[in-house]
JSON list of C-alpha atoms in Angstrom, two decimals:
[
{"chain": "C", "resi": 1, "resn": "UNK", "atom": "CA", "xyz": [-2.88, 5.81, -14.64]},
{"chain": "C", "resi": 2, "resn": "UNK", "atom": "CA", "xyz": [-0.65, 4.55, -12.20]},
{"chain": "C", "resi": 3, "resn": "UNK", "atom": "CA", "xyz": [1.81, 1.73, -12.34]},
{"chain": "C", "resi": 4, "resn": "UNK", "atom": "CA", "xyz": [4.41, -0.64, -10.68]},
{"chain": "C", "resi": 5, "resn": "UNK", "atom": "CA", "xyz": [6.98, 1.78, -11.67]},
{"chain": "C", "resi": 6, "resn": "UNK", "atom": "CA", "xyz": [5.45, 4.61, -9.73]},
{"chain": "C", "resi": 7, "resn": "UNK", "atom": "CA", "xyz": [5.29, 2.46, -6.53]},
{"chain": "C", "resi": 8, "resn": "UNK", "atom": "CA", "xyz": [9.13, 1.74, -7.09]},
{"chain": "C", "resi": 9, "resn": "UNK", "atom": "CA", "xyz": [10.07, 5.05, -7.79]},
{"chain": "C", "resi": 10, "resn": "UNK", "atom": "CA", "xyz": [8.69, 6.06, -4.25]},
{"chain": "C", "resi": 11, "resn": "UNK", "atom": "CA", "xyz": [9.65, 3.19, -2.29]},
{"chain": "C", "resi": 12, "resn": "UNK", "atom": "CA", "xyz": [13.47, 3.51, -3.50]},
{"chain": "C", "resi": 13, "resn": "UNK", "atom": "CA", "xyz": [13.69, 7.64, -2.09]},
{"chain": "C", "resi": 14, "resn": "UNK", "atom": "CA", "xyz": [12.32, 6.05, 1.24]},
{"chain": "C", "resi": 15, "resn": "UNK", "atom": "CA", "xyz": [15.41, 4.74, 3.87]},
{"chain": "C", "resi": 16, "resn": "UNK", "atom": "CA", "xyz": [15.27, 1.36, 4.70]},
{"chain": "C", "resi": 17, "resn": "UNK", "atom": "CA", "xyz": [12.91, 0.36, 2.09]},
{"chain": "C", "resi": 18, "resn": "UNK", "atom": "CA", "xyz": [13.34, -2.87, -0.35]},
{"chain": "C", "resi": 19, "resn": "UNK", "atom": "CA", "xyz": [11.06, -4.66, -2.97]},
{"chain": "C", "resi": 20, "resn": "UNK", "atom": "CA", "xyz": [10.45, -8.51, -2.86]},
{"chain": "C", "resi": 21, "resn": "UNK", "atom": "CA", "xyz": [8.89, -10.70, -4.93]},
{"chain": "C", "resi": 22, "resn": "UNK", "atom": "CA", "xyz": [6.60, -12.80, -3.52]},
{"chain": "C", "resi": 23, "resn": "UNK", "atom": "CA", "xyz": [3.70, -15.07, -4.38]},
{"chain": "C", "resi": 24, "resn": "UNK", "atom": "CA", "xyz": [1.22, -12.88, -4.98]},
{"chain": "C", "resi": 25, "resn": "UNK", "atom": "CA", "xyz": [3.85, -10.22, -6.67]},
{"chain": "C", "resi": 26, "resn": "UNK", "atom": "CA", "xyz": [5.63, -7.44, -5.87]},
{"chain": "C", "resi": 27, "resn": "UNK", "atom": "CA", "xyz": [5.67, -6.23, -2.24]},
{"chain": "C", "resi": 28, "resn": "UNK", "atom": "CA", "xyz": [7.79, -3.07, -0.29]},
{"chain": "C", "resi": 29, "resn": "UNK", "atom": "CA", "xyz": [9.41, -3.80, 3.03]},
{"chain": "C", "resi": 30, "resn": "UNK", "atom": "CA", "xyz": [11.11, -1.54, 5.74]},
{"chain": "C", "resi": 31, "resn": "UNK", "atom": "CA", "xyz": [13.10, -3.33, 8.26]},
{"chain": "C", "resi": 32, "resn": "UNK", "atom": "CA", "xyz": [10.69, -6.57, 7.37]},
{"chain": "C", "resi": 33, "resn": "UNK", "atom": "CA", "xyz": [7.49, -5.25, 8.02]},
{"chain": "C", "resi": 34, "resn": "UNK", "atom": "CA", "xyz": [5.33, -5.12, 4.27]},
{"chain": "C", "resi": 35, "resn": "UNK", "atom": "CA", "xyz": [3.95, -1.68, 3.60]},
{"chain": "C", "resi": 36, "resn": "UNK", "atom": "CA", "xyz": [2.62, -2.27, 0.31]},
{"chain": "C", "resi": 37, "resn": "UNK", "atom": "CA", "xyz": [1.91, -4.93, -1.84]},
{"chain": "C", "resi": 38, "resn": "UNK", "atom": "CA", "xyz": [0.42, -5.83, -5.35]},
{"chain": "C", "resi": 39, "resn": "UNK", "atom": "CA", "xyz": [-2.38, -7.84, -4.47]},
{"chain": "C", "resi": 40, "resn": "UNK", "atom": "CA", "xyz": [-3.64, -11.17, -5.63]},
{"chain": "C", "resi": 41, "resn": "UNK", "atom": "CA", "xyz": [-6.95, -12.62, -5.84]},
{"chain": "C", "resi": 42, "resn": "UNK", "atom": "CA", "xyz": [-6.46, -15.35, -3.27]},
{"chain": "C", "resi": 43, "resn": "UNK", "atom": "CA", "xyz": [-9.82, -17.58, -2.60]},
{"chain": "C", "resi": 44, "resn": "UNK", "atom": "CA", "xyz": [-9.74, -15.82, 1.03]},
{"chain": "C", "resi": 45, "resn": "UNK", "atom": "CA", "xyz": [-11.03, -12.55, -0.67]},
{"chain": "C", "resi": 46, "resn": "UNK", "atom": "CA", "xyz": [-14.69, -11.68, -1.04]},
{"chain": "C", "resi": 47, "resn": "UNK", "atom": "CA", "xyz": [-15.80, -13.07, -4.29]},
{"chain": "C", "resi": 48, "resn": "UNK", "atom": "CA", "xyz": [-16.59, -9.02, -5.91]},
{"chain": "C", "resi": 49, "resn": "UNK", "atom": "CA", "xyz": [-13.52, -8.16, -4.71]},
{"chain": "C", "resi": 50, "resn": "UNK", "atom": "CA", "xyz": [-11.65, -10.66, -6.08]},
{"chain": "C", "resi": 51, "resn": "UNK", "atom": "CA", "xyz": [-13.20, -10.73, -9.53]},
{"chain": "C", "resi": 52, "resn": "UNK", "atom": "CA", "xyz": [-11.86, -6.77, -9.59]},
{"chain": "C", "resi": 53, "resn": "UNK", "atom": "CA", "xyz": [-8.34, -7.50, -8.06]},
{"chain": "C", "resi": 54, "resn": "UNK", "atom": "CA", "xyz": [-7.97, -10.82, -11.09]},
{"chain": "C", "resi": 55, "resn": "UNK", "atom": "CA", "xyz": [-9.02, -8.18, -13.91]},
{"chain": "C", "resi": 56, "resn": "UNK", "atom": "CA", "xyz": [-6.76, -5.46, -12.49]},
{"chain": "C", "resi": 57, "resn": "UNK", "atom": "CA", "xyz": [-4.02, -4.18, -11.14]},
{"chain": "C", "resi": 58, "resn": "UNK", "atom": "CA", "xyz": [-4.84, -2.98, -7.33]},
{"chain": "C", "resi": 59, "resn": "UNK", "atom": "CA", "xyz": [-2.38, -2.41, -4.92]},
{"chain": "C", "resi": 60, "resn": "UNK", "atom": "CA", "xyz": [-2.36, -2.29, -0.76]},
{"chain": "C", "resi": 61, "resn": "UNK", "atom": "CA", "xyz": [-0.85, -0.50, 1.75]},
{"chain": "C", "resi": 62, "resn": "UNK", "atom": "CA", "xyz": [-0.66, -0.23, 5.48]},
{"chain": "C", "resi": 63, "resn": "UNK", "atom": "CA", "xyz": [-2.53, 2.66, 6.92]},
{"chain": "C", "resi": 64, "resn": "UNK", "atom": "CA", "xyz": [-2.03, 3.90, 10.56]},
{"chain": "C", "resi": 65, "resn": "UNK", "atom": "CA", "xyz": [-5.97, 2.48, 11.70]},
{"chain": "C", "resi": 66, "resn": "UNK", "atom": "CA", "xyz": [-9.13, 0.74, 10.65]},
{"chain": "C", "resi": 67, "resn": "UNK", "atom": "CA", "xyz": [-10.92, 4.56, 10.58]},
{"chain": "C", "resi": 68, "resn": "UNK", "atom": "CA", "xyz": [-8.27, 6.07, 7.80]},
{"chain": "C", "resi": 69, "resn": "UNK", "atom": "CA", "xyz": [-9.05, 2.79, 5.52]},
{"chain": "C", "resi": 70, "resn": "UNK", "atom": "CA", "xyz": [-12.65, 3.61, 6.00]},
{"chain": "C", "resi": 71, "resn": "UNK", "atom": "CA", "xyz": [-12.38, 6.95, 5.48]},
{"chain": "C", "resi": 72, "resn": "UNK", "atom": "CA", "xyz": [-10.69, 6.79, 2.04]},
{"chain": "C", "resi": 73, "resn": "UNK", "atom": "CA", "xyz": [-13.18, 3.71, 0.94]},
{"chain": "C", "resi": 74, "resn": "UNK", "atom": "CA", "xyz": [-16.18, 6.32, 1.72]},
{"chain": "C", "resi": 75, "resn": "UNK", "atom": "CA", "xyz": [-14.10, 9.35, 0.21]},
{"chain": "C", "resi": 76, "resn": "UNK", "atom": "CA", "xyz": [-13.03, 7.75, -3.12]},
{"chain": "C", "resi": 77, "resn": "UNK", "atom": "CA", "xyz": [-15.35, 4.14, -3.19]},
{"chain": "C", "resi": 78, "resn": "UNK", "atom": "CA", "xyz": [-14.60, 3.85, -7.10]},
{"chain": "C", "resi": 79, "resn": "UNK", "atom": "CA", "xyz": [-10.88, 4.02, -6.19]},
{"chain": "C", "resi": 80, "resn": "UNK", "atom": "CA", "xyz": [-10.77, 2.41, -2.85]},
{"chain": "C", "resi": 81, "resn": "UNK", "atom": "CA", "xyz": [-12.12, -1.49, -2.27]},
{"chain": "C", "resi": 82, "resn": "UNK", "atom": "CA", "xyz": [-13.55, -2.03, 0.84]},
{"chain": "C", "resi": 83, "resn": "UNK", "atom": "CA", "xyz": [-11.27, -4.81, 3.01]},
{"chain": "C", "resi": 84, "resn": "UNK", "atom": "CA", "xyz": [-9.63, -7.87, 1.12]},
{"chain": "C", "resi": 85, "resn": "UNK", "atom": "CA", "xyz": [-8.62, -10.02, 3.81]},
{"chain": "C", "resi": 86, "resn": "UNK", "atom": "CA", "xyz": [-7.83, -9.74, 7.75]},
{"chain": "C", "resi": 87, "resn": "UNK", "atom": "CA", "xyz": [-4.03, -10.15, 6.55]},
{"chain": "C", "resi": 88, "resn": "UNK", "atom": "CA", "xyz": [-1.74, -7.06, 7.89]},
{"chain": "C", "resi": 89, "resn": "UNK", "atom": "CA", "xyz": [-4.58, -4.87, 8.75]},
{"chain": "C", "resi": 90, "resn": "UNK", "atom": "CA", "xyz": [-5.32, -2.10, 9.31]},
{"chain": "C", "resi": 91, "resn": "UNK", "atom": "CA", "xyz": [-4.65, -1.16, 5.47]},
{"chain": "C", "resi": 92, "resn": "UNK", "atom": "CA", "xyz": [-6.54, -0.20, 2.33]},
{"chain": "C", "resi": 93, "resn": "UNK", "atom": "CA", "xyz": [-6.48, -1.71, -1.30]},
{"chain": "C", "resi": 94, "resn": "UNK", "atom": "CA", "xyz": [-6.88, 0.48, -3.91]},
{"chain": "C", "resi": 95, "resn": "UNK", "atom": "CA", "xyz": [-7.03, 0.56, -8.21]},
{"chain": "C", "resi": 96, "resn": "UNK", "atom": "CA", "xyz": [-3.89, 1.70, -9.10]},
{"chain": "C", "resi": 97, "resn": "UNK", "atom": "CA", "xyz": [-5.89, 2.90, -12.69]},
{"chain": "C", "resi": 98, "resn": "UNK", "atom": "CA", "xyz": [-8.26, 5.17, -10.37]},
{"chain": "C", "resi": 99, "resn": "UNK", "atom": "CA", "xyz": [-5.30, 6.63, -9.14]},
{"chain": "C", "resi": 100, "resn": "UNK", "atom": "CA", "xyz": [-3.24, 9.86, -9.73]},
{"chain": "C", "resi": 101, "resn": "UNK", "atom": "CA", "xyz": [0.72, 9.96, -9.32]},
{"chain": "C", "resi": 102, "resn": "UNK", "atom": "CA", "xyz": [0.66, 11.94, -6.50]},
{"chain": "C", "resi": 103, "resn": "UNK", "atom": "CA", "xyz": [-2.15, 10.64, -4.30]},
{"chain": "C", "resi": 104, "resn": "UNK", "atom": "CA", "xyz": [-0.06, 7.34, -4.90]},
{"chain": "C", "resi": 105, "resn": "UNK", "atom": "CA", "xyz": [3.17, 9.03, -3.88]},
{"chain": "C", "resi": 106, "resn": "UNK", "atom": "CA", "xyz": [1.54, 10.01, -0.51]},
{"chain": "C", "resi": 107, "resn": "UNK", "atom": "CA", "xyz": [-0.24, 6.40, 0.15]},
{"chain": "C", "resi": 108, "resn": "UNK", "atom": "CA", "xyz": [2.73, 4.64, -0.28]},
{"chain": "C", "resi": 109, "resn": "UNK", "atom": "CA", "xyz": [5.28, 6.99, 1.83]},
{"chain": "C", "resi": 110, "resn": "UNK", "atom": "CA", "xyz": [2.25, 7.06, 4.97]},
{"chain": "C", "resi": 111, "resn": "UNK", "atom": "CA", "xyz": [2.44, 3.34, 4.36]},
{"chain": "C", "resi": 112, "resn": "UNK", "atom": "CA", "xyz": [6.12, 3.23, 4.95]},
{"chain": "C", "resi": 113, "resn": "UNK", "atom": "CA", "xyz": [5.84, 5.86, 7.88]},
{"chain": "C", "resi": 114, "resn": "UNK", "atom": "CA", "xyz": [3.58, 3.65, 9.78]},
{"chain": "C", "resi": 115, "resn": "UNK", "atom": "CA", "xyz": [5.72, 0.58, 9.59]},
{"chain": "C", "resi": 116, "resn": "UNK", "atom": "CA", "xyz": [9.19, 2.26, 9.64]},
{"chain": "C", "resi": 117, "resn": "UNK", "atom": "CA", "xyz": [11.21, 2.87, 13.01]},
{"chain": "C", "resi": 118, "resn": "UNK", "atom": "CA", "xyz": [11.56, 6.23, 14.19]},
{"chain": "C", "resi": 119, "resn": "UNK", "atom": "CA", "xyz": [14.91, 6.42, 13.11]},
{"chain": "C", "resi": 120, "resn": "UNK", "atom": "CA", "xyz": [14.00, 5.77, 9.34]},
{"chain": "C", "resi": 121, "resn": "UNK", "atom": "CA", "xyz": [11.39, 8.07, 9.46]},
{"chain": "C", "resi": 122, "resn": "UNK", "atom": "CA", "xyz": [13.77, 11.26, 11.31]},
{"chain": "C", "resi": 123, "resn": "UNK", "atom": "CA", "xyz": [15.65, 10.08, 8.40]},
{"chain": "C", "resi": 124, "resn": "UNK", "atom": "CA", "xyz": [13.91, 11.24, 6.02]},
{"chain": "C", "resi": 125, "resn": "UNK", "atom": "CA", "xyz": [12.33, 13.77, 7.32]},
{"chain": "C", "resi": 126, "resn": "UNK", "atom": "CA", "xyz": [15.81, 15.51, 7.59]},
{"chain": "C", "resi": 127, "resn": "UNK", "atom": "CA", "xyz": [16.37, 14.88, 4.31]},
{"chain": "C", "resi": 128, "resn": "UNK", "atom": "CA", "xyz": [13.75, 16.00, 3.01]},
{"chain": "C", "resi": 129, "resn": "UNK", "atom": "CA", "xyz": [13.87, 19.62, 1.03]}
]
């Protein structure tokens, strides 16, 4: 089962990256643009999906379009909730105790990817081993 922790183990090896607190919890920015948030079940959100997000820990994250969100909700639909809101779409929500480490690991970094600047991502791509 995945946590909070694992989310803030990835975000802090990613350049640029910081965590905020915010009203509906913890969120991950690069350069000000949110990449992945703990979600809340705000009275905006389908009623189902909102009775699962209040009982639950379930996080988001930006994807690159409206097709990969759809594609993981079909691939994994026990793991992946179908849209929450129109707030910072395209992205995908997702039960963070359906979820293995590393699956997480690679949501969160493609998250970051699609909001961080090219220099951020050359970045880490250098770094990387």
């Amino acid at each position: 089962m995945a946590t909070l922790h694992d989310v803030r183990r990835t975000a802090a090896g990613l350049p640029g990256s910081e965590e905020r607190a915010t009203t509906g919890g913890a969120a991950w920015f690069v350069r000000g643009k949110p990449y992945a948030w703990e979600c809340h079940p705000w009275p905006s959100i389908p009623e189902e999906i909102r009775t699962i997000i209040a009982s639950e820990l379930v996080v988001a994250v930006k994807v690159a379009d409206r097709v990969d969100a759809l594609a993981l909700v079909e691939m994994a639909p026990e793991v992946f909730l179908r849209t929450t809101t129109t707030w910072s779409e395209p992205k995908v929500a997702f039960r963070m105790a359906a979820i293995d480490g590393d699956h997480l690991a690679e949501l969160v970094t493609e998250a970051w990817r699609v909001q961080a600047p090219k220099y951020l991502r050359r970045e880490f791509d250098e770094a990387a081993p």
